[in-house]
C-alpha positions as a LaTeX table, in Angstrom:
\begin{tabular}{lrrr}
\hline
Residue & $x$ (\AA) & $y$ (\AA) & $z$ (\AA) \\
\hline
Met1 & 72.69 & 44.65 & $-13.32$ \\
Thr2 & 69.98 & 46.37 & $-11.28$ \\
Ala3 & 68.67 & 49.58 & $-12.83$ \\
Arg4 & 69.25 & 52.72 & $-10.84$ \\
Arg5 & 66.33 & 54.35 & $-9.13$ \\
Thr6 & 65.41 & 57.87 & $-10.17$ \\
Ala7 & 64.89 & 60.62 & $-7.60$ \\
Val8 & 63.17 & 63.95 & $-8.23$ \\
Val9 & 64.35 & 66.64 & $-5.80$ \\
Thr10 & 62.79 & 70.09 & $-5.69$ \\
Gly11 & 64.58 & 73.03 & $-4.13$ \\
Ala12 & 67.81 & 71.41 & $-5.32$ \\
Ser13 & 69.73 & 74.62 & $-6.09$ \\
Ser14 & 70.89 & 75.01 & $-2.48$ \\
Gly15 & 70.43 & 74.02 & 1.14 \\
Leu16 & 68.53 & 70.89 & 2.11 \\
Gly17 & 67.49 & 70.03 & $-1.44$ \\
Ala18 & 71.07 & 70.09 & $-2.71$ \\
Gly19 & 72.28 & 68.12 & 0.31 \\
Ile20 & 69.67 & 65.41 & $-0.10$ \\
Ala21 & 70.33 & 65.23 & $-3.85$ \\
Arg22 & 74.03 & 64.65 & $-3.14$ \\
Ala23 & 73.21 & 61.89 & $-0.67$ \\
Leu24 & 70.86 & 60.15 & $-3.10$ \\
Ala25 & 73.40 & 60.33 & $-5.92$ \\
Ala26 & 76.01 & 58.85 & $-3.57$ \\
Gln27 & 73.59 & 55.94 & $-3.10$ \\
Asp28 & 73.56 & 55.42 & $-6.89$ \\
His29 & 70.31 & 57.21 & $-7.67$ \\
Asp30 & 69.88 & 59.05 & $-10.93$ \\
Val31 & 68.56 & 62.50 & $-10.02$ \\
Val32 & 66.27 & 65.14 & $-11.45$ \\
Leu33 & 67.15 & 68.52 & $-9.98$ \\
Val34 & 64.30 & 71.04 & $-9.82$ \\
Ala35 & 64.50 & 74.74 & $-8.90$ \\
Arg36 & 64.40 & 78.20 & $-10.45$ \\
Arg37 & 68.14 & 78.82 & $-10.78$ \\
Ala38 & 69.29 & 76.83 & $-13.80$ \\
Asp39 & 72.95 & 77.80 & $-13.41$ \\
Arg40 & 73.14 & 76.34 & $-9.91$ \\
Leu41 & 71.31 & 73.20 & $-10.99$ \\
Glu42 & 73.68 & 72.67 & $-13.91$ \\
Ala43 & 76.69 & 73.08 & $-11.62$ \\
Leu44 & 75.29 & 70.52 & $-9.18$ \\
Ala45 & 74.38 & 68.14 & $-12.01$ \\
Asp46 & 77.96 & 68.30 & $-13.32$ \\
Glu47 & 79.26 & 67.64 & $-9.81$ \\
Leu48 & 77.07 & 64.58 & $-9.31$ \\
Arg49 & 77.84 & 63.09 & $-12.72$ \\
Ala50 & 81.58 & 63.46 & $-12.09$ \\
Ala51 & 81.50 & 62.20 & $-8.50$ \\
His52 & 79.10 & 59.27 & $-8.84$ \\
Gly53 & 78.61 & 58.47 & $-12.52$ \\
Val54 & 74.85 & 58.94 & $-12.27$ \\
Ala55 & 72.50 & 60.57 & $-14.72$ \\
Ala56 & 71.57 & 64.07 & $-13.55$ \\
His57 & 68.78 & 65.98 & $-15.25$ \\
Val58 & 67.93 & 69.65 & $-14.75$ \\
Val59 & 64.38 & 71.03 & $-14.74$ \\
Ala60 & 64.41 & 74.80 & $-14.22$ \\
Val61 & 60.91 & 75.69 & $-13.05$ \\
Asp62 & 59.49 & 78.34 & $-10.74$ \\
Leu63 & 57.16 & 76.42 & $-8.43$ \\
Ala64 & 55.43 & 79.67 & $-7.47$ \\
Asp65 & 53.86 & 79.41 & $-10.93$ \\
Pro66 & 50.56 & 77.53 & $-10.45$ \\
Ala67 & 51.45 & 75.43 & $-13.51$ \\
Gly68 & 54.95 & 74.65 & $-12.23$ \\
Ala69 & 54.22 & 71.28 & $-10.62$ \\
Ala70 & 52.50 & 69.99 & $-13.75$ \\
Arg71 & 55.48 & 71.11 & $-15.83$ \\
Val72 & 57.82 & 69.11 & $-13.59$ \\
Ala73 & 55.62 & 66.02 & $-13.76$ \\
Glu74 & 55.47 & 66.25 & $-17.55$ \\
Ala75 & 59.26 & 66.61 & $-17.76$ \\
Val76 & 59.99 & 63.54 & $-15.60$ \\
Gly77 & 57.12 & 61.24 & $-16.48$ \\
His78 & 59.13 & 59.15 & $-18.94$ \\
Leu79 & 61.69 & 58.43 & $-16.18$ \\
Ser80 & 59.12 & 56.70 & $-13.92$ \\
Pro81 & 60.51 & 58.24 & $-10.70$ \\
Asp82 & 60.94 & 56.04 & $-7.64$ \\
Val83 & 61.70 & 58.89 & $-5.23$ \\
Leu84 & 60.22 & 62.35 & $-4.73$ \\
Val85 & 61.76 & 64.85 & $-2.31$ \\
Asn86 & 59.71 & 68.03 & $-1.93$ \\
Ala87 & 62.35 & 70.33 & $-0.44$ \\
Ala88 & 61.36 & 73.59 & $-2.15$ \\
Gly89 & 59.97 & 76.21 & 0.18 \\
Phe90 & 60.53 & 79.62 & 1.72 \\
Gly91 & 59.22 & 81.79 & 4.53 \\
Thr92 & 58.18 & 85.39 & 5.05 \\
Ala93 & 58.79 & 87.07 & 8.39 \\
Glu94 & 56.37 & 89.86 & 9.26 \\
Asn95 & 53.05 & 90.20 & 10.99 \\
Leu96 & 50.39 & 89.25 & 8.47 \\
Val97 & 49.10 & 92.81 & 8.18 \\
Asp98 & 52.59 & 93.93 & 7.12 \\
Glu99 & 53.16 & 91.18 & 4.54 \\
Asp100 & 53.18 & 91.76 & 0.78 \\
Pro101 & 50.06 & 89.96 & $-0.49$ \\
Ala102 & 51.76 & 88.90 & $-3.72$ \\
Arg103 & 54.74 & 87.46 & $-1.84$ \\
Ile104 & 52.64 & 85.42 & 0.58 \\
Ala105 & 50.61 & 84.11 & $-2.36$ \\
Glu106 & 53.89 & 82.82 & $-3.83$ \\
Glu107 & 54.78 & 81.33 & $-0.44$ \\
Val108 & 51.53 & 79.37 & $-0.32$ \\
Asp109 & 51.95 & 78.34 & $-3.96$ \\
Val110 & 55.43 & 76.91 & $-3.35$ \\
Asn111 & 54.99 & 75.48 & 0.15 \\
Val112 & 51.47 & 74.10 & $-0.29$ \\
Arg113 & 50.13 & 74.03 & $-3.84$ \\
Ala114 & 53.25 & 72.82 & $-5.67$ \\
Leu115 & 54.10 & 70.21 & $-3.03$ \\
Thr116 & 50.56 & 68.84 & $-3.02$ \\
Val117 & 50.07 & 68.74 & $-6.77$ \\
Leu118 & 53.49 & 67.27 & $-7.52$ \\
Thr119 & 52.99 & 64.61 & $-4.85$ \\
Arg120 & 49.66 & 63.68 & $-6.40$ \\
Leu121 & 51.01 & 63.60 & $-9.94$ \\
Leu122 & 54.04 & 61.43 & $-9.11$ \\
Leu123 & 52.40 & 59.24 & $-6.45$ \\
Pro124 & 51.29 & 56.53 & $-8.92$ \\
Ser125 & 54.90 & 56.16 & $-10.08$ \\
Leu126 & 56.19 & 56.02 & $-6.49$ \\
Leu127 & 53.60 & 53.38 & $-5.59$ \\
Ala128 & 54.51 & 51.31 & $-8.63$ \\
Ser129 & 58.15 & 51.18 & $-7.56$ \\
Pro130 & 59.28 & 48.20 & $-5.46$ \\
Ala131 & 61.11 & 50.67 & $-3.21$ \\
Gly132 & 59.29 & 53.99 & $-3.56$ \\
Leu133 & 60.12 & 56.93 & $-1.31$ \\
Leu134 & 58.30 & 60.20 & $-0.65$ \\
Val135 & 60.01 & 62.85 & 1.50 \\
Asn136 & 58.15 & 66.07 & 2.23 \\
Val137 & 60.20 & 68.72 & 4.02 \\
Ser138 & 58.11 & 70.32 & 6.74 \\
Ser139 & 59.44 & 72.11 & 9.84 \\
Thr140 & 59.30 & 72.18 & 13.62 \\
Ala141 & 57.26 & 75.35 & 13.00 \\
Ser142 & 54.45 & 73.02 & 11.96 \\
Phe143 & 53.75 & 71.99 & 15.56 \\
Gln144 & 52.39 & 75.37 & 16.73 \\
Pro145 & 51.24 & 78.72 & 15.36 \\
Val146 & 54.14 & 81.18 & 15.10 \\
Pro147 & 53.24 & 84.90 & 15.38 \\
Gly148 & 55.41 & 86.87 & 12.99 \\
Leu149 & 55.90 & 83.78 & 10.86 \\
Ala150 & 52.22 & 82.99 & 10.54 \\
Val151 & 51.98 & 82.01 & 6.87 \\
Tyr152 & 55.12 & 79.88 & 6.91 \\
Ala153 & 54.16 & 77.99 & 10.08 \\
Ala154 & 50.62 & 77.43 & 8.80 \\
Ser155 & 51.92 & 76.16 & 5.46 \\
Lys156 & 54.20 & 73.70 & 7.23 \\
Ala157 & 51.38 & 72.53 & 9.50 \\
Tyr158 & 49.57 & 71.68 & 6.26 \\
Val159 & 52.60 & 69.77 & 4.96 \\
Thr160 & 52.87 & 67.72 & 8.15 \\
Ser161 & 49.15 & 66.94 & 8.14 \\
Leu162 & 49.11 & 66.01 & 4.45 \\
Thr163 & 52.18 & 63.82 & 4.68 \\
Glu164 & 50.98 & 61.91 & 7.71 \\
Ala165 & 47.66 & 61.31 & 5.95 \\
Val166 & 49.40 & 60.01 & 2.81 \\
Trp167 & 51.49 & 57.75 & 5.04 \\
Ala168 & 48.29 & 56.28 & 6.49 \\
Glu169 & 46.66 & 55.95 & 3.09 \\
Thr170 & 49.61 & 54.04 & 1.64 \\
Arg171 & 50.35 & 51.66 & 4.51 \\
Gly172 & 50.59 & 48.11 & 3.24 \\
Thr173 & 52.36 & 49.23 & 0.07 \\
Ala174 & 56.09 & 49.30 & $-0.66$ \\
Leu175 & 56.14 & 53.11 & $-0.39$ \\
Thr176 & 58.08 & 54.73 & 2.46 \\
Val177 & 56.72 & 58.16 & 3.44 \\
Val178 & 58.79 & 60.61 & 5.47 \\
Cys179 & 57.66 & 63.93 & 6.90 \\
Leu180 & 60.96 & 65.67 & 7.62 \\
Cys181 & 60.84 & 68.35 & 10.33 \\
Pro182 & 64.15 & 70.17 & 10.77 \\
Gly183 & 64.53 & 72.99 & 13.22 \\
Pro184 & 66.22 & 76.19 & 12.03 \\
Ala185 & 68.85 & 75.03 & 9.56 \\
Asp186 & 72.06 & 76.58 & 8.31 \\
Thr187 & 70.71 & 77.37 & 4.83 \\
Glu188 & 69.61 & 80.39 & 2.76 \\
Phe189 & 66.20 & 80.37 & 4.48 \\
Phe190 & 66.89 & 83.33 & 6.74 \\
Gln191 & 68.54 & 85.30 & 3.95 \\
Val192 & 65.39 & 84.89 & 1.85 \\
Ala193 & 63.17 & 85.74 & 4.83 \\
Gly194 & 65.22 & 88.87 & 5.44 \\
Thr195 & 65.89 & 88.21 & 9.13 \\
Asp196 & 67.35 & 85.63 & 11.48 \\
Arg197 & 64.96 & 86.51 & 14.35 \\
Phe198 & 63.31 & 83.16 & 13.84 \\
Lys199 & 66.26 & 80.96 & 14.75 \\
Val200 & 64.18 & 79.58 & 17.60 \\
Gly201 & 65.00 & 76.10 & 18.80 \\
Gln202 & 68.01 & 73.91 & 18.14 \\
Val203 & 69.83 & 75.08 & 15.01 \\
Val204 & 70.82 & 72.11 & 12.85 \\
Thr205 & 73.22 & 71.66 & 9.96 \\
Val206 & 72.42 & 70.47 & 6.46 \\
Glu207 & 74.52 & 67.39 & 7.21 \\
Gln208 & 72.38 & 66.54 & 10.24 \\
Val209 & 69.19 & 66.91 & 8.21 \\
Val210 & 70.54 & 64.74 & 5.41 \\
Asp211 & 71.62 & 62.06 & 7.89 \\
Val212 & 68.16 & 61.94 & 9.50 \\
Thr213 & 66.53 & 61.86 & 6.06 \\
Met214 & 68.60 & 58.90 & 4.89 \\
Arg215 & 68.00 & 56.97 & 8.11 \\
Ala216 & 64.26 & 57.65 & 7.98 \\
Ala217 & 64.20 & 56.51 & 4.35 \\
Arg218 & 65.60 & 53.13 & 5.38 \\
Gly219 & 63.10 & 52.55 & 8.19 \\
Arg220 & 59.37 & 52.04 & 8.41 \\
Gly221 & 58.61 & 53.25 & 11.92 \\
Pro222 & 55.30 & 53.68 & 13.75 \\
Arg223 & 54.86 & 57.20 & 12.32 \\
Pro224 & 56.32 & 59.06 & 9.37 \\
Thr225 & 57.47 & 62.26 & 11.07 \\
Ala226 & 61.21 & 62.67 & 11.66 \\
Val227 & 62.29 & 65.66 & 13.77 \\
Val228 & 65.92 & 66.73 & 13.48 \\
Gly229 & 67.76 & 67.54 & 16.73 \\
Trp230 & 67.06 & 66.06 & 20.16 \\
Arg231 & 65.95 & 69.37 & 21.68 \\
Asn232 & 63.61 & 69.94 & 18.76 \\
Arg233 & 62.20 & 66.42 & 19.27 \\
Val234 & 61.46 & 67.19 & 22.92 \\
Thr235 & 59.80 & 70.49 & 22.00 \\
Ser236 & 57.71 & 68.83 & 19.27 \\
Val237 & 56.30 & 66.42 & 21.84 \\
Leu238 & 55.69 & 68.96 & 24.61 \\
Thr239 & 54.33 & 71.93 & 22.65 \\
Pro240 & 51.04 & 70.35 & 21.44 \\
Arg241 & 50.28 & 69.37 & 25.06 \\
Leu242 & 50.57 & 72.90 & 26.44 \\
Pro243 & 47.70 & 75.44 & 26.57 \\
Arg244 & 47.44 & 77.14 & 23.18 \\
Arg245 & 47.41 & 80.65 & 24.63 \\
Leu246 & 50.61 & 79.96 & 26.56 \\
Val247 & 52.27 & 78.60 & 23.41 \\
Leu248 & 51.27 & 81.69 & 21.43 \\
Thr249 & 52.54 & 84.05 & 24.13 \\
Val250 & 55.88 & 82.31 & 24.50 \\
Thr251 & 56.38 & 81.92 & 20.76 \\
Ala252 & 55.63 & 85.60 & 20.12 \\
Arg253 & 58.24 & 86.58 & 22.70 \\
Leu254 & 60.84 & 84.22 & 21.27 \\
Thr255 & 60.36 & 85.49 & 17.72 \\
Gly256 & 60.05 & 89.14 & 18.71 \\
Ala257 & 56.65 & 89.48 & 17.07 \\
Ser258 & 54.97 & 92.74 & 18.02 \\
Ala259 & 51.86 & 94.79 & 17.40 \\
Pro260 & 51.51 & 96.25 & 13.88 \\
Arg261 & 53.80 & 99.23 & 13.26 \\
Glu262 & 50.81 & 101.33 & 12.26 \\
Ala263 & 47.07 & 100.98 & 12.05 \\
Pro264 & 46.10 & 98.89 & 9.01 \\
Val265 & 44.48 & 100.75 & 6.14 \\
Pro266 & 40.83 & 99.67 & 5.72 \\
Val267 & 39.95 & 97.97 & 2.45 \\
Gly268 & 36.93 & 100.24 & 2.07 \\
Asp269 & 35.10 & 102.93 & 4.05 \\
Gly270 & 31.61 & 101.54 & 3.58 \\
Thr271 & 30.60 & 104.26 & 1.14 \\
Pro272 & 28.24 & 102.94 & $-1.54$ \\
\hline
\end{tabular}
């Protein structure tokens, strides 16, 4: 009897992470569910055990904590994971000058630091697997700067760049690398962001994203990036070819980004 593969899924308490975890369990993967909300993780773990007979482990960790990724890696190391899905992430939705510095620090920690460190820590295990899989959830926002969503879009541009580089570095191995770029998805993202002004582009469902993820995981195409939604795919190809200033102007209008509500307060007045 072939041993089940083990998949670690961050952001598994809701949305894309929960959807992908369900799909992996349905394909007979044992799962490690990672997020902050232990109660939601336990409920999903019970569901997956009952529905598919798989082992489902819960690791309740806040990935905004700089030590969070290392805590996850320590908790799952003995399982020798074959699959890592970095689905944890959130966005803030103000002009940078209006953002809470502590909140955007957490955004960078979750979207960039935790994803990078956890990928690095689990990559040896993924490479050792005869059928390793790395899925990093990026966004169509990664293909251009987005005024009013500046930190989120920049963090996702980093994720796309990192993932494509890891794909190139690991070619010739058994590892499949997927950079997943959904458009606006029907998840809690906009509730967390506090606005739905940024539903720009083709809105996709969790089911669509999961379907694209599973198909990309089975293939080894000429590039790792998988964009969800045909209109989003067209936009992702066209946008980088347009003049940057035009892209910024159009994007700002689409998102409703505007000038700061009031003059920013200087950090200091130059007085010795």
